[in-house]
Amino acid sequence: AQKITQTQPGMFVQEKEAVTLDCTYDTSDPSYGLFWYKQPSSGEMIFLIYQGSYDQQNATEGRYSLNFQKARKSANLVISASQLGDSAMYFCAVGRALTFGSGTRLQVQP
Amino acid sequence: NAGVTQTPKFQVLKTGQSMTLQCAQDMNHNSMYWYRQDPGMGLRLIYYSASEGTTDKGEVPNGYNVSRLNKREFSLRLESAAPSQTSVYFCASSEGSLNTEAFFGQGTRLTVV
């Protein structure tokens, strides 16, 4: 079984500042993938970034980066230079048949 | 490029009625998934199909059945709808390997009264 824990139900950040969204996971798979998705108020699921369990480097994708600490089983999402359009729910997920966390609602304030 | 298409987008059912949610993908993906999302929560896996001809239960399969009709289509059936099945349902597809993301449909908002 797999489990994702996102301990921050809601976060506020000022526009142009960086923010870190926490994610810890538990899986018995020796190899696995970690994913972050964004869900704006319109409801669609948007893929943001992927981290493989055996990747040597932390993943980056534009303003998104992952702080991956395998020994701690954490995969925190860092959003740099926040924009108003970043306001949304953010979900961490693990595995082929994705197991999702409960999400973090991020609100970017002007 | 349509991606993952779900129909219908909205549905209201009476308790005990049945219905089928349709999902089709045009990306030639091997794997397909059905999730439900309850208010304020993450997505929970109902059923998935790793490849054409196979289906497996996810975290919350009770009250649902699925059919992988062909590589493109994966349907979800509610035989006797209950108010507890009121939710937003998402279909997704992926290539099925460890390092590929899933692509999601726009969701079906189902209300059971």
Coordinates of C-alpha atoms in Angstrom, one line a residue:
Chain A
A1 CA 0.0 0.0 0.0
Q2 CA 1.1 3.6 -0.6
K3 CA 0.3 6.7 1.4
I4 CA 0.8 10.4 0.8
T5 CA 0.7 12.9 3.6
Q6 CA 0.3 16.6 3.0
T7 CA 0.2 18.4 6.4
Q8 CA -0.6 21.9 5.2
P9 CA -4.3 22.2 4.4
G10 CA -3.8 25.9 3.4
M11 CA -0.9 28.2 2.7
F12 CA -0.6 31.9 2.0
V13 CA 2.2 33.6 0.1
Q14 CA 2.9 37.0 -1.1
E15 CA 3.2 37.6 -4.8
K16 CA 6.8 37.2 -6.1
E17 CA 7.9 35.3 -3.0
A18 CA 8.8 31.6 -2.9
V19 CA 6.7 28.9 -1.1
T20 CA 7.3 25.3 -0.2
L21 CA 4.5 22.8 -0.1
D22 CA 5.3 19.7 2.0
C23 CA 4.8 16.1 1.0
T24 CA 5.8 12.9 2.7
Y25 CA 5.1 9.5 1.3
D26 CA 5.2 5.8 2.2
T27 CA 5.6 3.1 -0.4
S28 CA 7.0 -0.5 -0.4
D29 CA 7.9 -0.3 -4.1
P30 CA 11.7 -0.3 -4.7
S31 CA 11.3 2.1 -7.6
Y32 CA 8.6 4.7 -7.8
G33 CA 7.7 8.1 -9.2
L34 CA 6.5 11.1 -7.4
F35 CA 4.3 13.6 -9.1
W36 CA 2.8 17.0 -8.3
Y37 CA -0.5 18.2 -9.8
K38 CA -2.2 21.6 -9.7
Q39 CA -6.0 21.9 -9.5
P40 CA -7.3 25.4 -10.1
S41 CA -10.8 26.4 -9.1
S42 CA -12.0 25.4 -12.6
G43 CA -11.3 21.8 -11.5
E44 CA -9.0 20.3 -14.1
M45 CA -5.9 18.4 -13.0
I46 CA -2.6 19.9 -14.4
F47 CA 0.7 18.0 -14.2
L48 CA 3.5 20.1 -12.8
I49 CA 6.6 18.0 -12.1
Y50 CA 8.0 14.5 -11.7
Q51 CA 10.7 13.0 -9.6
G52 CA 12.0 9.5 -10.0
S53 CA 13.1 7.6 -6.9
Y54 CA 16.5 6.9 -8.4
D55 CA 17.1 10.3 -10.0
Q56 CA 20.3 11.7 -8.7
Q57 CA 19.2 15.3 -9.0
N58 CA 16.2 17.2 -7.8
A59 CA 13.7 17.8 -10.6
T60 CA 13.1 21.3 -11.9
E61 CA 10.5 22.6 -14.3
G62 CA 10.5 26.4 -14.8
R63 CA 9.4 28.0 -11.5
Y64 CA 8.8 24.6 -10.0
S65 CA 11.4 22.5 -8.3
L66 CA 11.3 19.5 -6.0
N67 CA 13.3 19.1 -2.8
F68 CA 13.6 15.4 -2.8
Q69 CA 14.9 13.7 0.3
K70 CA 14.7 9.9 -0.2
A71 CA 15.8 8.9 3.2
R72 CA 13.2 11.1 4.8
K73 CA 10.6 10.0 2.2
S74 CA 9.8 13.6 1.4
A75 CA 9.2 15.4 -1.9
N76 CA 8.4 19.0 -1.2
L77 CA 7.4 21.3 -4.0
V78 CA 9.0 24.7 -4.2
I79 CA 7.4 27.4 -6.3
S80 CA 9.6 30.4 -6.9
A81 CA 8.4 33.9 -7.6
S82 CA 4.7 33.2 -6.9
Q83 CA 2.1 34.6 -9.2
L84 CA -1.6 35.3 -8.6
G85 CA -2.3 32.5 -11.1
D86 CA -0.6 30.0 -8.8
S87 CA -3.6 30.1 -6.4
A88 CA -5.0 26.6 -6.5
M89 CA -5.0 23.2 -4.8
Y90 CA -1.8 21.3 -5.1
F91 CA -1.6 17.5 -4.8
C92 CA 1.3 15.2 -4.3
A93 CA 1.0 11.7 -5.7
V94 CA 3.1 8.5 -5.9
G95 CA 3.1 5.3 -8.0
R96 CA 1.9 4.1 -11.4
A97 CA -1.8 4.1 -10.3
L98 CA -1.4 7.3 -8.5
T99 CA -2.1 7.6 -4.8
F100 CA -2.9 11.2 -3.9
G101 CA -2.5 13.2 -0.8
S102 CA -5.3 15.4 0.6
G103 CA -3.8 18.5 -1.0
T104 CA -2.7 22.0 0.0
R105 CA -4.7 25.1 -0.9
L106 CA -2.3 27.8 -1.9
Q107 CA -3.5 31.4 -2.0
V108 CA -1.2 34.0 -3.5
Q109 CA -1.8 37.5 -2.2
P110 CA -1.0 40.7 -4.1
Chain B
N1 CA -5.7 16.9 -29.8
A2 CA -8.5 16.0 -27.5
G3 CA -6.5 14.0 -24.8
V4 CA -8.9 12.4 -22.4
T5 CA -12.6 12.9 -22.9
Q6 CA -15.3 12.1 -20.3
T7 CA -19.0 12.1 -20.8
P8 CA -21.2 13.4 -19.4
K9 CA -19.9 16.4 -17.6
F10 CA -22.8 16.7 -15.2
Q11 CA -25.4 14.1 -14.0
V12 CA -28.1 13.9 -11.4
L13 CA -29.4 10.4 -10.4
K14 CA -32.0 9.2 -8.1
T15 CA -31.0 6.6 -5.5
G16 CA -31.1 3.2 -7.0
Q17 CA -30.7 4.3 -10.6
S18 CA -27.8 3.0 -12.7
M19 CA -25.5 4.8 -15.2
T20 CA -22.3 4.5 -17.0
L21 CA -19.6 7.1 -17.2
Q22 CA -17.7 7.0 -20.5
C23 CA -14.0 7.8 -21.0
A24 CA -11.9 7.8 -24.1
Q25 CA -8.3 8.8 -24.8
D26 CA -6.6 9.4 -28.1
M27 CA -3.0 9.3 -26.9
N28 CA -2.5 5.5 -27.4
H29 CA -1.9 5.1 -23.7
N30 CA -1.8 1.6 -22.2
S31 CA -3.1 2.4 -18.8
M32 CA -6.4 4.1 -17.7
Y33 CA -7.8 5.0 -14.4
W34 CA -11.0 6.1 -12.6
Y35 CA -10.8 8.3 -9.6
R36 CA -13.3 10.0 -7.4
Q37 CA -12.8 13.3 -5.6
D38 CA -15.0 14.3 -2.7
P39 CA -15.2 17.9 -1.5
G40 CA -12.0 19.2 0.0
M41 CA -10.2 15.9 -0.5
G42 CA -7.7 14.4 -2.8
L43 CA -8.4 11.9 -5.6
R44 CA -9.0 8.3 -4.6
L45 CA -8.5 5.4 -7.1
I46 CA -11.6 3.4 -7.8
Y47 CA -10.4 1.0 -10.6
Y48 CA -7.6 1.0 -13.0
S49 CA -6.6 -0.9 -16.2
A50 CA -2.9 -1.4 -16.7
S51 CA -3.4 -2.6 -20.2
E52 CA -6.2 -3.6 -22.6
G53 CA -8.0 -6.6 -21.2
T54 CA -7.0 -6.2 -17.6
T55 CA -8.7 -4.3 -14.7
D56 CA -7.8 -4.1 -11.0
K57 CA -9.5 -2.7 -7.9
G58 CA -8.2 0.5 -6.4
E59 CA -8.8 2.0 -3.0
V60 CA -12.6 2.4 -3.2
P61 CA -14.1 -0.1 -5.7
N62 CA -17.3 -1.0 -3.8
G63 CA -20.4 -0.1 -5.8
Y64 CA -18.6 0.3 -9.1
N65 CA -17.8 -1.9 -12.1
V66 CA -15.5 -1.1 -15.0
S67 CA -15.0 -2.2 -18.6
R68 CA -11.9 -1.7 -20.7
L69 CA -13.7 -1.8 -24.0
N70 CA -10.6 -1.4 -26.1
K71 CA -7.3 0.5 -25.8
R72 CA -9.1 3.8 -26.1
E73 CA -12.1 3.4 -23.9
F74 CA -12.6 2.7 -20.2
S75 CA -16.1 3.0 -18.7
L76 CA -17.3 3.1 -15.1
R77 CA -20.7 1.8 -14.1
L78 CA -22.8 2.5 -11.1
E79 CA -25.3 -0.3 -10.8
S80 CA -27.4 1.1 -8.0
A81 CA -26.5 4.7 -7.2
A82 CA -26.3 5.8 -3.6
P83 CA -26.0 9.3 -2.1
S84 CA -22.5 8.4 -0.9
Q85 CA -21.5 8.2 -4.5
T86 CA -22.1 11.9 -5.0
S87 CA -18.7 13.1 -6.1
V88 CA -16.6 14.4 -9.0
Y89 CA -15.3 11.5 -11.1
F90 CA -12.0 11.8 -13.1
C91 CA -10.8 9.5 -15.8
A92 CA -7.0 9.5 -16.5
S93 CA -4.6 7.7 -18.8
S94 CA -0.9 7.2 -19.0
E95 CA 1.7 5.2 -20.8
G96 CA 1.9 3.1 -17.7
S97 CA 5.6 3.3 -16.9
L98 CA 7.1 4.6 -13.7
N99 CA 8.2 7.9 -15.1
T100 CA 5.2 9.1 -17.1
E101 CA 2.5 11.4 -15.8
A102 CA -1.2 10.7 -16.0
F103 CA -3.4 12.9 -18.2
F104 CA -6.8 13.7 -16.8
G105 CA -10.2 14.3 -18.2
Q106 CA -12.2 17.3 -17.1
G107 CA -14.3 15.4 -14.7
T108 CA -17.9 14.4 -14.3
R109 CA -19.9 16.0 -11.5
L110 CA -22.4 13.4 -10.2
T111 CA -25.1 14.1 -7.7
V112 CA -27.2 11.2 -6.3
V113 CA -30.4 12.4 -4.6

